[in-house]
Amino acid sequence: MKFRKIVNCLVSILFLLGSKIFGQTDFQKQRMEMVQDQIINRGIYHKATLEAMREVPRHLFVPQPLRGLAYRDQPLSIGKGQTISQPYIVAFMTAAIKPDETMKVLEIGTGSGYQAAVLAQIVDTVYTIEIVEALGKRAAQKIAALGYDNVVSKIGDGYQGWREHAPFDAILVTAAPEQIPPPLLGQLAEGGRMVIPVGPAFLAQELTLVHKKKGRIKKRRLLPVRFVPFKRN
Ligand code: SAH
């Protein structure tokens, strides 16, 4: 009797371990396919971006019931009316700032923390600001639990940027204002790039690339997009 119990117990443990390991490989497989089908096949070849997208466990940044959808070609709800962007958009924005290991990057709109983790994989330091306290706190915990020690986060209105740490080599904004906030332009370093969706809430927004060259601002439209609105406190 006792022996049977022990065997049963061992079988359950093995089963649990197995599903954990195989579950992980399954997510990993889905992640590799996501990078190939949704990102490389659509023309993004920036090496560090592709490596980061292969590395960061996106399924851990989405709410538990949606994990099975984490590697699909779509944005997902993360609660509080906010979303984690479609993987392609995360890769596109990351590649657009031409990130490298020397850079200090500011992100506005931490959300789930996924974009911050992707950047943290590549650059020196990520500063990230979230206006919704519950989201910002949850993301900061997740990022720390996954071992990223180069992400500095705070709760607040990103409109003002983060003066104490400026200038930034790049700024990535993941909510759409109608106009580019002037303080963010001011906090962009010489030679720096900012990628930001600009336009009315949920309507025709343009993902815009801003490049500061010899103190002058150059803007280029990259892609029509639909982001959640940029809020003000
Ligand atoms: N980068 C996120 C996407 C989040 S969606 C991710 O990878 O999951 C955009 C986020 O911007 C939302 O969480 C929203 O609350 C936040 N946001 C909107 N306006 C903001 C503002 N003024 N300052 C900081 N965050 C803002």
Coordinates of N, CA, C and O and ligand atoms in Angstrom, one line a residue, residues 58 61 76 78-85 90 93 107-118 128-133 135-136 139 154-160 172-177 181 227-233, ligand 1:
R58 N 8.1 35.9 -23.9 CA 7.0 36.8 -24.0 C 5.8 36.2 -23.3 O 5.0 36.9 -22.7
F61 N 5.0 37.5 -19.9 CA 4.5 38.9 -19.8 C 3.1 39.1 -20.1 O 2.6 40.2 -20.0
L76 N -2.2 41.8 -27.3 CA -3.0 41.1 -26.4 C -3.4 42.0 -25.2 O -2.5 42.9 -24.9
I78 N -3.6 43.3 -21.5 CA -2.9 43.1 -20.3 C -3.6 43.6 -19.1 O -3.1 43.8 -18.0
G79 N -4.9 44.0 -19.3 CA -5.7 44.5 -18.2 C -5.6 46.0 -18.2 O -4.8 46.7 -18.8
K80 N -6.5 46.7 -17.4 CA -6.6 48.1 -17.2 C -6.7 48.8 -18.6 O -6.2 50.0 -18.8
G81 N -7.4 48.1 -19.5 CA -7.6 48.7 -20.9 C -6.3 48.9 -21.7 O -6.3 49.6 -22.7
Q82 N -5.2 48.2 -21.3 CA -4.0 48.4 -22.0 C -3.6 47.1 -22.8 O -4.2 46.0 -22.5
T83 N -2.6 47.2 -23.7 CA -2.2 46.0 -24.5 C -0.7 45.9 -24.5 O 0.0 46.8 -24.4
I84 N -0.3 44.6 -24.7 CA 1.1 44.3 -25.1 C 1.1 44.3 -26.6 O 0.2 43.7 -27.3
S85 N 2.0 45.1 -27.2 CA 2.0 45.2 -28.7 C 2.3 43.9 -29.4 O 2.9 43.0 -28.8
V90 N 6.9 45.3 -31.8 CA 8.0 45.4 -30.8 C 9.3 45.3 -31.5 O 10.2 46.1 -31.3
M93 N 10.0 48.5 -33.8 CA 10.4 49.7 -33.0 C 11.8 49.6 -32.4 O 12.5 50.5 -32.4
E107 N 12.0 54.4 -22.2 CA 10.8 53.9 -22.8 C 9.6 54.6 -22.0 O 9.6 54.7 -20.8
I108 N 8.6 55.1 -22.8 CA 7.4 55.6 -22.1 C 6.3 54.6 -22.4 O 6.0 54.3 -23.5
G109 N 5.7 54.1 -21.3 CA 4.6 53.2 -21.4 C 5.1 51.8 -21.1 O 5.2 50.9 -22.1
T110 N 5.5 51.4 -19.9 CA 6.1 50.1 -19.5 C 5.1 49.0 -19.8 O 5.5 47.9 -20.3
G111 N 3.8 49.2 -19.6 CA 2.8 48.2 -19.8 C 3.1 46.9 -19.1 O 3.3 46.8 -17.9
S112 N 3.3 45.9 -19.9 CA 3.6 44.5 -19.4 C 5.0 44.4 -19.0 O 5.4 43.5 -18.3
G113 N 5.9 45.3 -19.5 CA 7.3 45.2 -19.3 C 8.1 44.4 -20.4 O 9.3 44.3 -20.4
Y114 N 7.3 43.9 -21.4 CA 8.0 43.1 -22.4 C 8.9 43.9 -23.3 O 10.1 43.4 -23.5
Q115 N 8.5 45.0 -23.8 CA 9.4 45.8 -24.6 C 10.6 46.2 -23.8 O 11.7 46.2 -24.4
A116 N 10.5 46.6 -22.5 CA 11.6 46.9 -21.7 C 12.6 45.8 -21.6 O 13.8 46.0 -21.7
A117 N 12.1 44.5 -21.5 CA 12.9 43.4 -21.4 C 13.7 43.1 -22.7 O 14.9 42.8 -22.7
V118 N 13.0 43.3 -23.8 CA 13.6 43.1 -25.1 C 14.8 44.2 -25.2 O 15.9 43.8 -25.6
T128 N 12.3 53.2 -17.8 CA 10.9 53.0 -18.3 C 9.9 53.6 -17.3 O 10.0 53.5 -16.1
I129 N 8.9 54.3 -17.9 CA 7.9 55.0 -17.1 C 6.5 54.5 -17.5 O 6.2 54.4 -18.7
E130 N 5.7 54.3 -16.4 CA 4.3 53.8 -16.7 C 3.4 54.7 -15.8 O 3.7 54.9 -14.6
I131 N 2.3 55.1 -16.4 CA 1.4 56.0 -15.7 C 0.4 55.3 -14.9 O -0.1 55.8 -13.9
V132 N 0.1 54.0 -15.2 CA -0.9 53.2 -14.4 C -0.1 52.4 -13.3 O 0.7 51.5 -13.7
E133 N -0.3 52.8 -12.1 CA 0.5 52.3 -11.0 C 0.5 50.7 -11.0 O 1.6 50.1 -10.9
L135 N 0.0 48.5 -13.2 CA 0.8 47.9 -14.3 C 2.3 48.1 -14.1 O 3.1 47.2 -14.3
G136 N 2.7 49.3 -13.7 CA 4.1 49.6 -13.5 C 4.7 48.7 -12.5 O 5.8 48.2 -12.6
A139 N 5.0 45.1 -13.7 CA 6.0 44.9 -14.7 C 7.4 45.0 -14.0 O 8.3 44.1 -14.3
K154 N 9.8 53.7 -13.1 CA 9.1 54.5 -12.2 C 7.7 54.7 -12.7 O 7.3 54.5 -13.9
I155 N 6.8 55.1 -11.7 CA 5.4 55.4 -12.0 C 5.3 56.9 -12.2 O 5.8 57.6 -11.4
G156 N 4.7 57.3 -13.3 CA 4.5 58.7 -13.5 C 4.0 59.0 -14.9 O 3.8 58.1 -15.7
D157 N 3.9 60.3 -15.2 CA 3.5 60.8 -16.6 C 4.7 60.9 -17.4 O 5.6 61.8 -17.1
G158 N 4.9 60.1 -18.4 CA 6.1 60.1 -19.3 C 6.2 61.4 -20.1 O 7.2 61.6 -20.8
Y159 N 5.2 62.2 -20.1 CA 5.2 63.5 -21.0 C 6.5 64.3 -20.7 O 7.1 64.9 -21.6
Q160 N 6.8 64.3 -19.4 CA 8.0 65.1 -19.0 C 9.3 64.4 -19.1 O 10.3 64.9 -18.8
L172 N 11.8 55.4 -26.8 CA 10.8 54.6 -27.5 C 9.4 54.8 -26.8 O 9.4 54.6 -25.5
V173 N 8.4 55.3 -27.5 CA 7.2 55.6 -26.8 C 6.1 54.6 -27.3 O 5.9 54.4 -28.5
T174 N 5.4 54.0 -26.4 CA 4.5 52.9 -26.8 C 3.0 53.3 -26.5 O 2.2 52.4 -26.5
A175 N 2.7 54.6 -26.4 CA 1.3 55.0 -26.4 C 1.3 56.3 -27.3 O 2.3 56.9 -27.4
A176 N 0.1 56.6 -27.9 CA 0.1 57.6 -29.0 C -0.4 59.0 -28.5 O -1.5 59.1 -28.2
P177 N 0.5 60.0 -28.5 CA 0.1 61.3 -28.3 C -0.3 62.0 -29.6 O 0.0 61.4 -30.7
P181 N 5.6 65.1 -27.5 CA 5.9 65.9 -26.3 C 7.2 66.6 -26.4 O 8.3 66.0 -26.5
F227 N -2.1 52.5 -31.6 CA -1.7 52.3 -30.2 C -2.7 52.8 -29.3 O -3.6 53.6 -29.7
V228 N -2.6 52.5 -28.0 CA -3.5 53.1 -27.0 C -3.1 54.5 -26.8 O -2.0 54.9 -27.1
P229 N -4.1 55.4 -26.4 CA -3.8 56.8 -26.3 C -2.8 57.1 -25.2 O -2.7 56.4 -24.2
F230 N -2.0 58.2 -25.4 CA -1.1 58.7 -24.5 C -1.9 59.5 -23.4 O -2.6 60.4 -23.8
K231 N -1.8 59.1 -22.2 CA -2.6 59.7 -21.2 C -1.8 60.9 -20.5 O -0.6 60.9 -20.6
R232 N -2.6 61.8 -19.9 CA -2.0 62.8 -19.1 C -2.5 62.8 -17.7 O -3.7 62.5 -17.5
N233 N -1.7 63.0 -16.7 CA -2.1 63.1 -15.3 C -2.9 64.3 -15.0 O -2.6 65.4 -15.6
Ligands
SAH1 N1 5.5 48.7 -24.0 C1 4.3 48.0 -23.5 C2 3.1 48.4 -24.3 C3 2.2 49.0 -23.3 S1 0.7 49.8 -24.0 C4 4.6 46.5 -23.5 O1 5.6 46.0 -23.9 O2 3.7 45.8 -22.9 C5 1.1 51.5 -23.6 C6 1.3 51.8 -22.1 O3 1.5 53.2 -22.0 C7 0.1 51.5 -21.2 O4 0.4 50.6 -20.2 C8 -0.3 52.9 -20.7 O5 -0.8 52.9 -19.4 C9 1.0 53.7 -20.8 N2 0.9 55.1 -20.9 C10 -0.1 55.9 -21.5 N3 0.2 57.2 -21.3 C11 1.3 57.3 -20.6 C12 2.1 58.4 -20.1 N4 1.7 59.6 -20.3 N5 3.2 58.1 -19.4 C13 3.6 56.8 -19.1 N6 2.9 55.7 -19.6 C14 1.8 56.0 -20.3

